[in-house]
Amino acid sequence: IQEGSTLYASYALAHREGNRQDYLFGEPEPEQLHDVEAGWRWTENHLFLQLNTFFMFYRNQLVLTGEIDNVGGFIRRNVGRSFRSGIELESNYRFDENWSAQVNLALSRNRNLDYSESIGDTAVSNLGNTPIAFSPEIVGGAVINYNWESWTFSWSSRYVGEQFLSNSDKPRHILPSYFVNDFRMSWNAPKGVFGRPVIMLDVFNVLDEKYASNGYVFANAPFYYPQAGSNVMLTVRFSF
């Protein structure tokens, strides 16, 4: 619409068959998706900004149920009619030759419209409108970078809102939100026999957040996968 500014819109129709894992627990119907998206991109000097909206309407969406099999694999089943809609924001900005930052945010609503609980292939209760499992309504992140000669320093943060471990909308099945920060320092070493080695030091979960990023439901009780506290990884990369 003008220099550096773009509007776009799209419509897509997609079908997907279940995978081998899905067929181990029944005979899933093919998933059908209608996806409508529209957005705006803006680029000017050191700034990039993109705003995207989407509406995804499904029939027979294959979603995670919160159940796991006897080797810990997650189980998916058809859930009839469902949708995912929301807005996504992405931005990159370079302050100067040393400093830069990236920010992203996604706000969404993810719902089953006629969900029925089932045991095997037998429906046992119709719960109607419920949240889709493992679908947080808020996800955001930010990264700030500093470059100095052959050194790079990065601080990254990510926030994941609360989500459900099942599709039954039970408060006891909520996976709490979490906010985690990581730090990375890297050095491009002088060129030598092995090319130019890159040495990276990562400190994950710098603030030692106590959180679980995943889980499952068994016998109507929630179980969680707690994540590591502060931990460090050193990487040395050679090129030939």
JSON list of N, CA, C and O in Angstrom, two decimals, residues 105-124:
[
{"chain": "A", "resi": 105, "resn": "LEU", "atom": "N", "xyz": [4.46, -12.17, 20.20]},
{"chain": "A", "resi": 105, "resn": "LEU", "atom": "CA", "xyz": [3.33, -12.40, 21.10]},
{"chain": "A", "resi": 105, "resn": "LEU", "atom": "C", "xyz": [2.20, -13.02, 20.30]},
{"chain": "A", "resi": 105, "resn": "LEU", "atom": "O", "xyz": [1.90, -12.58, 19.19]},
{"chain": "A", "resi": 106, "resn": "ALA", "atom": "N", "xyz": [1.59, -14.06, 20.85]},
{"chain": "A", "resi": 106, "resn": "ALA", "atom": "CA", "xyz": [0.44, -14.71, 20.22]},
{"chain": "A", "resi": 106, "resn": "ALA", "atom": "C", "xyz": [-0.69, -14.82, 21.24]},
{"chain": "A", "resi": 106, "resn": "ALA", "atom": "O", "xyz": [-0.50, -15.36, 22.33]},
{"chain": "A", "resi": 107, "resn": "LEU", "atom": "N", "xyz": [-1.85, -14.28, 20.87]},
{"chain": "A", "resi": 107, "resn": "LEU", "atom": "CA", "xyz": [-3.05, -14.39, 21.68]},
{"chain": "A", "resi": 107, "resn": "LEU", "atom": "C", "xyz": [-4.06, -15.19, 20.89]},
{"chain": "A", "resi": 107, "resn": "LEU", "atom": "O", "xyz": [-4.36, -14.86, 19.73]},
{"chain": "A", "resi": 108, "resn": "SER", "atom": "N", "xyz": [-4.60, -16.25, 21.47]},
{"chain": "A", "resi": 108, "resn": "SER", "atom": "CA", "xyz": [-5.48, -17.12, 20.71]},
{"chain": "A", "resi": 108, "resn": "SER", "atom": "C", "xyz": [-6.60, -17.69, 21.57]},
{"chain": "A", "resi": 108, "resn": "SER", "atom": "O", "xyz": [-6.53, -17.67, 22.80]},
{"chain": "A", "resi": 109, "resn": "ARG", "atom": "N", "xyz": [-7.59, -18.19, 20.88]},
{"chain": "A", "resi": 109, "resn": "ARG", "atom": "CA", "xyz": [-8.69, -18.93, 21.52]},
{"chain": "A", "resi": 109, "resn": "ARG", "atom": "C", "xyz": [-8.80, -20.24, 20.77]},
{"chain": "A", "resi": 109, "resn": "ARG", "atom": "O", "xyz": [-8.94, -20.26, 19.54]},
{"chain": "A", "resi": 110, "resn": "ASN", "atom": "N", "xyz": [-8.78, -21.34, 21.53]},
{"chain": "A", "resi": 110, "resn": "ASN", "atom": "CA", "xyz": [-8.72, -22.68, 20.93]},
{"chain": "A", "resi": 110, "resn": "ASN", "atom": "C", "xyz": [-9.79, -23.54, 21.59]},
{"chain": "A", "resi": 110, "resn": "ASN", "atom": "O", "xyz": [-9.64, -23.93, 22.75]},
{"chain": "A", "resi": 111, "resn": "ARG", "atom": "N", "xyz": [-10.84, -23.85, 20.84]},
{"chain": "A", "resi": 111, "resn": "ARG", "atom": "CA", "xyz": [-12.00, -24.49, 21.47]},
{"chain": "A", "resi": 111, "resn": "ARG", "atom": "C", "xyz": [-12.52, -25.68, 20.66]},
{"chain": "A", "resi": 111, "resn": "ARG", "atom": "O", "xyz": [-12.54, -25.68, 19.42]},
{"chain": "A", "resi": 112, "resn": "ASN", "atom": "N", "xyz": [-12.95, -26.72, 21.39]},
{"chain": "A", "resi": 112, "resn": "ASN", "atom": "CA", "xyz": [-13.79, -27.77, 20.84]},
{"chain": "A", "resi": 112, "resn": "ASN", "atom": "C", "xyz": [-15.23, -27.30, 20.92]},
{"chain": "A", "resi": 112, "resn": "ASN", "atom": "O", "xyz": [-15.64, -26.71, 21.93]},
{"chain": "A", "resi": 113, "resn": "LEU", "atom": "N", "xyz": [-16.03, -27.56, 19.89]},
{"chain": "A", "resi": 113, "resn": "LEU", "atom": "CA", "xyz": [-17.42, -27.09, 19.89]},
{"chain": "A", "resi": 113, "resn": "LEU", "atom": "C", "xyz": [-18.42, -28.17, 20.31]},
{"chain": "A", "resi": 113, "resn": "LEU", "atom": "O", "xyz": [-19.51, -27.84, 20.78]},
{"chain": "A", "resi": 114, "resn": "ASP", "atom": "N", "xyz": [-18.07, -29.42, 20.12]},
{"chain": "A", "resi": 114, "resn": "ASP", "atom": "CA", "xyz": [-18.99, -30.50, 20.52]},
{"chain": "A", "resi": 114, "resn": "ASP", "atom": "C", "xyz": [-18.19, -31.70, 21.00]},
{"chain": "A", "resi": 114, "resn": "ASP", "atom": "O", "xyz": [-18.33, -32.81, 20.48]},
{"chain": "A", "resi": 115, "resn": "TYR", "atom": "N", "xyz": [-17.37, -31.47, 22.00]},
{"chain": "A", "resi": 115, "resn": "TYR", "atom": "CA", "xyz": [-16.46, -32.50, 22.47]},
{"chain": "A", "resi": 115, "resn": "TYR", "atom": "C", "xyz": [-17.17, -33.54, 23.32]},
{"chain": "A", "resi": 115, "resn": "TYR", "atom": "O", "xyz": [-17.98, -33.22, 24.19]},
{"chain": "A", "resi": 116, "resn": "SER", "atom": "N", "xyz": [-16.86, -34.80, 23.09]},
{"chain": "A", "resi": 116, "resn": "SER", "atom": "CA", "xyz": [-17.39, -35.91, 23.89]},
{"chain": "A", "resi": 116, "resn": "SER", "atom": "C", "xyz": [-16.24, -36.71, 24.47]},
{"chain": "A", "resi": 116, "resn": "SER", "atom": "O", "xyz": [-15.28, -37.05, 23.76]},
{"chain": "A", "resi": 117, "resn": "GLU", "atom": "N", "xyz": [-16.30, -36.97, 25.78]},
{"chain": "A", "resi": 117, "resn": "GLU", "atom": "CA", "xyz": [-15.32, -37.85, 26.40]},
{"chain": "A", "resi": 117, "resn": "GLU", "atom": "C", "xyz": [-15.55, -39.26, 25.88]},
{"chain": "A", "resi": 117, "resn": "GLU", "atom": "O", "xyz": [-16.69, -39.66, 25.58]},
{"chain": "A", "resi": 118, "resn": "SER", "atom": "N", "xyz": [-14.49, -40.03, 25.78]},
{"chain": "A", "resi": 118, "resn": "SER", "atom": "CA", "xyz": [-14.65, -41.39, 25.28]},
{"chain": "A", "resi": 118, "resn": "SER", "atom": "C", "xyz": [-13.69, -42.34, 25.96]},
{"chain": "A", "resi": 118, "resn": "SER", "atom": "O", "xyz": [-12.64, -41.93, 26.46]},
{"chain": "A", "resi": 119, "resn": "ILE", "atom": "N", "xyz": [-14.07, -43.59, 26.00]},
{"chain": "A", "resi": 119, "resn": "ILE", "atom": "CA", "xyz": [-13.20, -44.67, 26.43]},
{"chain": "A", "resi": 119, "resn": "ILE", "atom": "C", "xyz": [-13.09, -45.60, 25.23]},
{"chain": "A", "resi": 119, "resn": "ILE", "atom": "O", "xyz": [-14.08, -46.23, 24.83]},
{"chain": "A", "resi": 120, "resn": "GLY", "atom": "N", "xyz": [-11.91, -45.65, 24.62]},
{"chain": "A", "resi": 120, "resn": "GLY", "atom": "CA", "xyz": [-11.79, -46.36, 23.36]},
{"chain": "A", "resi": 120, "resn": "GLY", "atom": "C", "xyz": [-12.58, -45.62, 22.30]},
{"chain": "A", "resi": 120, "resn": "GLY", "atom": "O", "xyz": [-12.43, -44.42, 22.10]},
{"chain": "A", "resi": 121, "resn": "ASP", "atom": "N", "xyz": [-13.49, -46.32, 21.62]},
{"chain": "A", "resi": 121, "resn": "ASP", "atom": "CA", "xyz": [-14.33, -45.70, 20.60]},
{"chain": "A", "resi": 121, "resn": "ASP", "atom": "C", "xyz": [-15.74, -45.41, 21.11]},
{"chain": "A", "resi": 121, "resn": "ASP", "atom": "O", "xyz": [-16.63, -45.03, 20.35]},
{"chain": "A", "resi": 122, "resn": "THR", "atom": "N", "xyz": [-15.97, -45.56, 22.41]},
{"chain": "A", "resi": 122, "resn": "THR", "atom": "CA", "xyz": [-17.30, -45.39, 22.98]},
{"chain": "A", "resi": 122, "resn": "THR", "atom": "C", "xyz": [-17.42, -44.06, 23.70]},
{"chain": "A", "resi": 122, "resn": "THR", "atom": "O", "xyz": [-16.69, -43.79, 24.66]},
{"chain": "A", "resi": 123, "resn": "ALA", "atom": "N", "xyz": [-18.34, -43.17, 23.25]},
{"chain": "A", "resi": 123, "resn": "ALA", "atom": "CA", "xyz": [-18.56, -41.89, 23.91]},
{"chain": "A", "resi": 123, "resn": "ALA", "atom": "C", "xyz": [-19.25, -42.12, 25.25]},
{"chain": "A", "resi": 123, "resn": "ALA", "atom": "O", "xyz": [-20.19, -42.90, 25.35]},
{"chain": "A", "resi": 124, "resn": "VAL", "atom": "N", "xyz": [-18.78, -41.46, 26.29]},
{"chain": "A", "resi": 124, "resn": "VAL", "atom": "CA", "xyz": [-19.36, -41.65, 27.61]},
{"chain": "A", "resi": 124, "resn": "VAL", "atom": "C", "xyz": [-20.03, -40.38, 28.14]},
{"chain": "A", "resi": 124, "resn": "VAL", "atom": "O", "xyz": [-20.87, -40.46, 29.02]}
]
